[in-house]
Tab-separated table of C-alpha atoms in Angstrom:
chain	number	residue	atom	x	y	z
A	1	MET	CA	-9.776	48.631	9.645
A	2	LEU	CA	-11.306	48.693	6.133
A	3	ILE	CA	-13.812	46.008	7.118
A	4	ILE	CA	-14.892	47.999	10.163
A	5	THR	CA	-15.171	51.167	8.094
A	6	SER	CA	-17.281	49.370	5.481
A	7	CYS	CA	-19.639	47.957	8.100
A	8	VAL	CA	-20.028	51.330	9.804
A	9	SER	CA	-20.677	52.978	6.426
A	10	ILE	CA	-23.404	50.478	5.517
A	11	ILE	CA	-25.079	50.845	8.908
A	12	LEU	CA	-24.834	54.633	8.763
A	13	MET	CA	-26.134	54.782	5.209
A	14	SER	CA	-29.080	52.543	6.073
A	15	SER	CA	-29.886	54.491	9.231
A	16	ILE	CA	-29.800	57.867	7.488
A	17	THR	CA	-31.878	56.609	4.559
A	18	ILE	CA	-34.495	55.040	6.817
A	19	SER	CA	-34.686	58.135	9.027
A	20	TYR	CA	-34.970	60.491	6.072
A	21	VAL	CA	-37.616	58.420	4.264
A	22	ASP	CA	-39.551	57.844	7.505
A	23	TYR	CA	-39.593	61.584	8.211
A	24	HIS	CA	-41.005	62.510	4.768
A	25	LEU	CA	-43.469	59.610	4.763
A	26	ASP	CA	-44.741	60.924	8.095
A	27	GLU	CA	-45.247	64.305	6.437
A	28	LEU	CA	-47.244	62.673	3.612
A	29	ASN	CA	-49.258	60.712	6.155
A	30	ASP	CA	-50.053	63.889	8.087
A	31	GLU	CA	-51.149	65.570	4.853
A	32	ILE	CA	-53.484	62.648	4.009
A	33	GLU	CA	-54.936	62.697	7.529
A	34	GLN	CA	-55.612	66.421	7.220
A	35	LYS	CA	-57.414	65.897	3.901
A	36	ILE	CA	-59.572	63.098	5.400
A	37	GLU	CA	-60.371	65.241	8.430
A	38	ALA	CA	-61.336	68.148	6.165
A	39	PHE	CA	-63.590	65.848	4.115
A	40	MET	CA	-65.257	64.506	7.269
A	41	LYS	CA	-65.969	68.069	8.421
A	42	GLY	CA	-67.383	68.976	5.025
A	43	GLU	CA	-64.575	71.390	4.327
A	44	ALA	CA	-63.603	69.339	1.242
A	45	SER	CA	-65.949	67.928	-1.367
A	46	GLU	CA	-63.837	64.884	-2.335
A	47	ILE	CA	-60.859	62.709	-1.398
A	48	ASP	CA	-58.062	61.960	-3.808
A	49	ASP	CA	-58.309	58.319	-4.968
A	50	ASP	CA	-54.485	58.108	-5.030
A	51	PRO	CA	-53.307	60.184	-2.082
A	52	ILE	CA	-49.692	58.955	-2.270
A	53	ASP	CA	-47.908	59.990	-5.428
A	54	GLU	CA	-45.355	57.379	-6.547
A	55	ASP	CA	-43.158	60.095	-7.942
A	56	ASP	CA	-43.063	61.763	-4.536
A	57	VAL	CA	-42.012	58.497	-2.855
A	58	ILE	CA	-39.293	57.888	-5.440
A	59	THR	CA	-38.096	61.457	-5.007
A	60	ILE	CA	-37.937	60.972	-1.257
A	61	LEU	CA	-35.989	57.721	-1.623
A	62	GLU	CA	-33.572	59.272	-4.118
A	63	ALA	CA	-32.993	62.224	-1.825
A	64	GLY	CA	-32.481	59.906	1.158
A	65	PHE	CA	-29.952	57.727	-0.621
A	66	THR	CA	-28.142	60.747	-2.037
A	67	LEU	CA	-27.876	62.415	1.366
A	68	SER	CA	-26.731	59.244	3.132
A	69	GLY	CA	-24.279	58.513	0.303
A	70	LEU	CA	-22.713	61.952	0.627
A	71	LEU	CA	-22.394	61.609	4.405
A	72	VAL	CA	-20.890	58.111	4.097
A	73	LEU	CA	-18.490	59.366	1.418
A	74	ILE	CA	-17.357	62.183	3.688
A	75	LEU	CA	-16.957	59.784	6.628
A	76	SER	CA	-15.101	57.187	4.558
A	77	THR	CA	-12.787	59.837	3.133
A	78	ALA	CA	-11.999	61.116	6.623
A	79	VAL	CA	-11.328	57.572	7.891
A	80	ILE	CA	-9.120	56.750	4.903
A	81	ILE	CA	-7.131	59.962	5.334
A	82	TYR	CA	-6.720	59.312	9.058
A	83	THR	CA	-5.732	55.667	8.502
A	84	THR	CA	-3.277	56.597	5.751
A	85	ARG	CA	-1.594	59.218	7.903
A	86	MET	CA	-1.468	56.874	10.875
A	87	ASN	CA	0.035	54.073	8.754
A	88	GLN	CA	2.517	56.500	7.218
A	89	SER	CA	3.530	57.647	10.689
A	90	GLN	CA	4.024	54.029	11.781
A	91	ILE	CA	6.028	53.237	8.649
A	92	GLU	CA	8.266	56.258	9.248
A	93	GLY	CA	8.735	55.207	12.889
A	94	ILE	CA	9.655	51.655	11.927
A	95	GLU	CA	11.985	52.929	9.203
A	96	LYS	CA	13.739	55.241	11.671
A	97	VAL	CA	14.209	52.419	14.194
A	98	LEU	CA	15.677	50.162	11.495
A	99	HIS	CA	18.074	52.935	10.393
A	100	ASP	CA	19.116	53.515	14.025
A	101	ALA	CA	19.650	49.786	14.566
A	102	ALA	CA	21.716	49.579	11.369
A	103	ALA	CA	23.825	52.452	12.716
A	104	GLY	CA	24.482	50.495	15.921
A	105	ASN	CA	21.792	51.890	18.232
A	106	LEU	CA	20.176	48.638	19.368
A	107	SER	CA	18.225	50.417	22.109
A	108	ALA	CA	15.900	52.053	19.543
A	109	ARG	CA	12.279	50.875	19.769
A	110	THR	CA	9.047	51.479	17.866
A	111	ASN	CA	6.983	51.044	21.081
A	112	GLU	CA	4.165	49.537	19.055
A	113	SER	CA	1.395	47.421	20.554
A	114	ILE	CA	0.771	43.993	19.079
A	115	MET	CA	-3.026	44.434	19.256
A	116	GLU	CA	-3.555	47.411	16.917
A	117	ASN	CA	-2.914	46.479	13.253
A	118	ASP	CA	-0.525	44.699	10.920
A	119	LEU	CA	2.077	47.472	11.075
A	120	SER	CA	1.853	47.440	14.870
A	121	ARG	CA	2.511	43.708	14.897
A	122	ILE	CA	5.520	44.231	12.617
A	123	GLY	CA	6.813	46.998	14.897
A	124	TYR	CA	6.254	44.825	17.963
A	125	ALA	CA	8.170	41.959	16.324
A	126	ILE	CA	11.023	44.347	15.468
A	127	ASP	CA	11.157	45.514	19.100
A	128	GLU	CA	11.305	41.907	20.301
A	129	MET	CA	14.067	41.110	17.815
A	130	LEU	CA	16.100	44.178	18.827
A	131	SER	CA	15.680	43.340	22.522
A	132	GLN	CA	17.038	39.849	21.966
A	133	LEU	CA	19.823	41.153	19.734
A	134	GLN	CA	20.753	43.804	22.295
A	135	GLY	CA	20.905	41.159	25.011
A	136	ALA	CA	23.022	38.875	22.826
A	137	VAL	CA	25.447	41.695	21.986
A	138	ALA	CA	25.686	42.716	25.650
A	139	SER	CA	26.336	39.094	26.575
A	140	MET	CA	29.029	38.824	23.907
A	141	ASN	CA	30.640	42.027	25.174
A	142	ASP	CA	30.664	40.659	28.718
A	143	ILE	CA	32.108	37.365	27.488
A	144	SER	CA	34.789	39.190	25.500
A	145	ALA	CA	35.700	41.320	28.525
A	146	ASN	CA	35.837	38.230	30.762
A	147	ILE	CA	37.976	36.351	28.255
A	148	ALA	CA	40.363	39.288	27.900
A	149	HIS	CA	40.602	39.657	31.681
A	150	GLU	CA	41.036	35.929	32.277
A	151	LEU	CA	43.684	35.452	29.588
A	152	LYS	CA	45.673	38.544	30.486
A	153	THR	CA	47.336	37.002	33.556
A	154	PRO	CA	48.503	33.668	32.080
A	155	ILE	CA	49.671	35.355	28.873
A	156	THR	CA	51.626	37.937	30.877
A	157	ARG	CA	53.237	35.218	32.993
A	158	LEU	CA	54.079	33.176	29.917
A	159	GLN	CA	55.647	36.184	28.205
A	160	HIS	CA	57.615	37.040	31.344
A	161	ASN	CA	59.039	33.533	31.704
A	162	LEU	CA	59.977	33.289	28.034
A	163	GLN	CA	61.454	36.805	28.051
A	164	SER	CA	63.533	35.964	31.124
A	165	LEU	CA	64.912	32.881	29.408
A	166	LYS	CA	65.695	34.892	26.289
A	167	GLU	CA	67.454	37.680	28.168
A	168	THR	CA	69.660	35.176	29.981
A	169	GLY	CA	71.342	34.392	26.663
A	170	ASN	CA	73.434	31.493	27.860
A	171	TYR	CA	71.181	28.787	29.307
A	172	GLN	CA	74.235	27.113	30.811
A	173	GLU	CA	74.482	29.967	33.330
A	174	LEU	CA	71.111	29.044	34.760
A	175	GLN	CA	70.872	26.479	37.449
A	176	LYS	CA	69.115	23.351	36.243
A	177	ASP	CA	66.411	23.665	38.926
A	178	GLU	CA	65.731	27.319	38.064
A	179	LEU	CA	65.532	26.508	34.374
A	180	ASN	CA	63.104	23.678	35.039
A	181	ILE	CA	60.954	25.916	37.230
A	182	ARG	CA	60.686	28.615	34.552
A	183	LEU	CA	59.969	26.095	31.819
A	184	SER	CA	57.360	24.377	33.988
A	185	GLN	CA	55.668	27.711	34.673
A	186	ALA	CA	55.601	28.508	30.961
A	187	ILE	CA	54.201	25.062	30.172
A	188	ASN	CA	51.551	25.376	32.899
A	189	GLU	CA	50.403	28.784	31.696
A	190	SER	CA	50.242	27.620	28.080
A	191	ALA	CA	48.306	24.529	29.178
A	192	ARG	CA	45.872	26.745	31.111
A	193	LEU	CA	45.330	28.848	27.993
A	194	ALA	CA	44.686	25.726	25.941
A	195	THR	CA	42.238	24.446	28.573
A	196	ILE	CA	40.311	27.732	28.564
A	197	PHE	CA	40.019	27.767	24.792
A	198	ASP	CA	39.023	24.102	24.692
A	199	ALA	CA	36.296	24.697	27.288
A	200	LEU	CA	34.995	27.778	25.461
A	201	LEU	CA	34.938	25.851	22.185
A	202	ARG	CA	33.094	22.963	23.825
A	203	ILE	CA	30.444	25.279	25.263
A	204	SER	CA	30.000	26.953	21.872
A	205	GLN	CA	29.583	23.567	20.203
A	206	ILE	CA	26.959	22.578	22.768
A	207	GLU	CA	25.076	25.855	22.342
A	208	SER	CA	25.043	25.407	18.557
A	209	GLY	CA	22.707	22.421	19.038
A	210	HIS	CA	24.676	20.008	16.828
A	211	ARG	CA	24.978	17.535	19.679
A	212	ARG	CA	21.215	16.904	19.497
A	213	GLN	CA	21.979	14.644	16.553
A	214	ARG	CA	23.534	12.264	19.077
A	215	PHE	CA	20.508	12.188	21.355
A	216	ALA	CA	19.232	8.760	22.288
A	217	SER	CA	16.894	7.287	24.861
A	218	LEU	CA	18.809	6.914	28.130
A	219	ASN	CA	18.124	5.926	31.716
A	220	ILE	CA	18.895	8.927	33.922
A	221	THR	CA	19.184	6.675	36.983
A	222	SER	CA	22.288	5.099	35.430
A	223	VAL	CA	23.782	8.584	35.067
A	224	LEU	CA	23.274	9.274	38.784
A	225	ALA	CA	24.684	5.832	39.607
A	226	THR	CA	27.829	6.695	37.614
A	227	ILE	CA	28.222	9.964	39.521
A	228	ALA	CA	27.815	8.085	42.815
A	229	ASP	CA	30.480	5.543	41.840
A	230	ILE	CA	32.958	8.274	40.878
A	231	TYR	CA	32.514	10.839	43.624
A	232	THR	CA	31.392	9.061	46.798
A	233	ASP	CA	34.931	8.040	47.732
A	234	VAL	CA	36.329	11.372	46.490
A	235	ALA	CA	34.000	13.203	48.861
A	236	GLU	CA	35.000	10.994	51.789
A	237	ASP	CA	38.690	11.627	51.102
A	238	ALA	CA	37.984	15.364	51.189
A	239	GLY	CA	36.152	15.079	54.516
A	240	LEU	CA	32.710	15.551	53.026
A	241	SER	CA	29.694	13.316	52.492
A	242	LEU	CA	27.934	12.695	49.176
A	243	GLN	CA	24.435	11.201	49.346
A	244	VAL	CA	22.808	10.128	46.079
A	245	HIS	CA	19.038	9.641	46.251
A	246	ASN	CA	18.306	7.701	43.094
A	247	SER	CA	15.016	6.397	41.735
A	248	ASN	CA	14.178	2.725	42.267
A	249	VAL	CA	12.688	2.501	38.779
A	250	PRO	CA	14.267	3.479	35.451
A	251	ILE	CA	13.536	6.983	34.198
A	252	TYR	CA	14.007	7.412	30.488
A	253	LEU	CA	14.538	10.620	28.571
A	254	LEU	CA	16.003	11.672	25.235
A	255	GLY	CA	19.480	13.131	25.589
A	256	ASP	CA	23.259	12.906	25.470
A	257	GLN	CA	24.517	10.709	28.301
A	258	GLU	CA	28.121	11.930	28.098
A	259	LEU	CA	27.102	15.589	28.429
A	260	LEU	CA	24.674	14.912	31.273
A	261	ILE	CA	27.363	13.037	33.215
A	262	GLN	CA	29.786	15.903	32.642
A	263	ALA	CA	27.202	18.491	33.746
A	264	LEU	CA	26.394	16.675	37.003
A	265	ALA	CA	30.096	16.023	37.586
A	266	ASN	CA	30.760	19.765	37.334
A	267	LEU	CA	28.070	20.482	39.926
A	268	ILE	CA	29.455	17.901	42.347
A	269	GLU	CA	33.028	19.111	41.831
A	270	ASN	CA	31.953	22.697	42.537
A	271	ALA	CA	30.320	21.590	45.778
A	272	LEU	CA	33.422	19.579	46.752
A	273	ARG	CA	35.685	22.529	45.967
A	274	TYR	CA	33.818	25.243	47.868
A	275	CYS	CA	32.137	23.439	50.761
A	276	PRO	CA	34.080	23.304	54.038
A	277	GLU	CA	35.083	20.015	55.601
A	278	GLY	CA	32.192	18.168	57.224
A	279	SER	CA	29.599	19.428	54.726
A	280	GLN	CA	27.024	17.129	53.154
A	281	ILE	CA	26.124	17.097	49.460
A	282	ASN	CA	22.853	15.604	48.236
A	283	LEU	CA	22.172	14.580	44.642
A	284	SER	CA	18.621	13.482	43.846
A	285	CYS	CA	16.204	13.058	40.975
A	286	GLN	CA	12.426	12.975	40.870
A	287	ALA	CA	10.191	12.235	37.882
A	288	PHE	CA	6.797	13.798	37.355
A	289	GLU	CA	4.292	13.298	34.567
A	290	SER	CA	6.125	15.341	31.952
A	291	GLU	CA	9.378	16.482	33.527
A	292	LEU	CA	12.397	15.346	35.497
A	293	ILE	CA	13.884	17.404	38.324
A	294	ILE	CA	17.514	16.887	39.371
A	295	THR	CA	18.781	18.752	42.432
A	296	VAL	CA	22.223	19.181	43.953
A	297	GLU	CA	22.141	20.599	47.488
A	298	ASP	CA	24.783	21.274	50.116
A	299	ASN	CA	24.878	22.765	53.598
A	300	GLY	CA	27.981	24.865	53.010
A	301	GLN	CA	28.317	28.630	53.022
A	302	GLY	CA	26.303	29.233	49.861
A	303	ILE	CA	26.720	32.333	47.705
A	304	SER	CA	25.323	35.865	47.778
A	305	ASP	CA	22.274	36.941	45.804
A	306	SER	CA	24.403	39.243	43.642
A	307	GLU	CA	26.595	36.313	42.598
A	308	LYS	CA	23.588	34.134	41.759
A	309	THR	CA	22.790	36.405	38.832
A	310	ARG	CA	26.295	35.989	37.369
A	311	VAL	CA	27.566	32.504	38.143
A	312	PHE	CA	26.369	31.175	34.779
A	313	GLU	CA	28.437	33.739	32.863
A	314	ARG	CA	31.481	32.391	31.089
A	315	LEU	CA	34.761	32.906	32.954
A	316	TYR	CA	32.990	34.516	35.923
A	317	ARG	CA	34.499	33.503	39.247
A	318	GLY	CA	32.929	34.558	42.509
A	319	ASN	CA	34.653	35.762	45.639
A	320	LYS	CA	35.326	32.208	46.851
A	321	ALA	CA	36.629	31.086	43.439
A	322	ARG	CA	39.120	33.822	42.667
A	323	ASN	CA	41.960	32.249	44.592
A	324	ASP	CA	41.660	28.751	43.150
A	325	GLU	CA	42.619	27.311	39.791
A	326	GLY	CA	39.084	27.094	38.432
A	327	LEU	CA	38.284	28.511	35.019
A	328	GLY	CA	34.844	29.927	35.770
A	329	LEU	CA	33.328	27.795	33.012
A	330	GLY	CA	31.801	24.877	34.934
A	331	LEU	CA	28.337	26.351	35.480
A	332	SER	CA	28.343	27.856	31.982
A	333	LEU	CA	28.771	24.347	30.601
A	334	VAL	CA	26.037	22.996	32.891
A	335	LYS	CA	23.664	25.717	31.668
A	336	ALA	CA	24.541	24.981	28.023
A	337	VAL	CA	23.929	21.240	28.496
A	338	THR	CA	20.619	21.903	30.266
A	339	GLU	CA	19.362	24.208	27.511
A	340	LEU	CA	20.558	21.744	24.859
A	341	HIS	CA	18.088	19.291	26.422
A	342	HIS	CA	15.344	21.984	26.382
A	343	GLY	CA	15.605	22.264	30.168
A	344	HIS	CA	15.959	25.019	32.755
A	345	ILE	CA	18.477	25.526	35.578
A	346	SER	CA	18.024	27.678	38.672
A	347	LEU	CA	19.615	28.345	42.066
A	348	PHE	CA	17.975	28.392	45.483
A	349	ASP	CA	19.034	28.748	49.128
A	350	CYS	CA	19.194	25.718	51.404
A	351	HIS	CA	19.618	27.724	54.638
A	352	PRO	CA	22.455	27.088	54.932
A	353	GLY	CA	24.070	26.178	51.664
A	354	LEU	CA	23.229	26.315	48.011
A	355	GLY	CA	20.853	24.286	45.869
A	356	ILE	CA	20.829	23.877	42.098
A	357	LYS	CA	17.730	22.602	40.323
A	358	ILE	CA	17.738	21.248	36.759
A	359	THR	CA	14.373	20.657	35.115
A	360	LEU	CA	14.330	18.474	31.990
A	361	PRO	CA	11.399	17.353	29.838
A	362	LEU	CA	10.765	13.613	29.838
A	363	ARG	CA	10.836	12.107	26.340
A	364	GLY	CA	11.140	8.588	24.968
């Protein structure tokens, strides 16, 4: 802003000075022409040998510079005052947003544009940061609510079974089979709790990025071959068909082989769990110049559009999953593994059925 103001001031000062001097020099020129014309007509007996007085020219220049300087000073003062007030207003706005955010209002925004000035860029960066923070907090709240909801049932069952055993007092009065049933239920519920916490901890560890230290160059075709060896017979036993379309040439990328196998295994197991008998599941990979695309497709019933926006949430179970023993963490882990490898995961319709696409960058 100061640079622009300085340039405008110089141009304005020059323009005013030139215009002022040119105007008065024209007056002197007209005066000289009148004297010459009078001499030619005989109305004057002589012509001044020095028609232009140097003092007059200097006076004109001094007056021109003084006038232009005053106008530029007034303009510069007005610009500085305007800029100062505008910057002060922006500073107060940013300060208010920061105070609101510190008080817990993460929806506060400066609404600054990144293109205006340095303070605008700072305000824009603060808005971006608050947007991401607001999304992270909302996600954490959803996760906390899902965890509380998911753990409420097994904890209640565990407490009920243990309380029933305690209230009995004399364990000898219980039939051996009944006692075993109650103990087995308590053990199963406690094991389910442990499994949930282990899965949540594993996802958190993956999202932290520490597993990147274990990255190594691996052949993704060997990962698909492992999945084929494990699940082809499992699919046949369940009355389904698993077709693995692998590459004929090795495809190398930088990653964690164990996590990639687990991620693809979760996708196949989800398809096996929710597809009706007779369905076909296709697992394929295709390499392009800079990326690898892995797809898992089935011709089952698919899922609704509303569920597609939530299936990657931790502990979220859709309508078809609420009556099974799943934890609602499989796709969350797949998403975490994909993002750990700087990739992207998305869902699409197969008409009928559901498709999942994982895009990974090719490295190494």
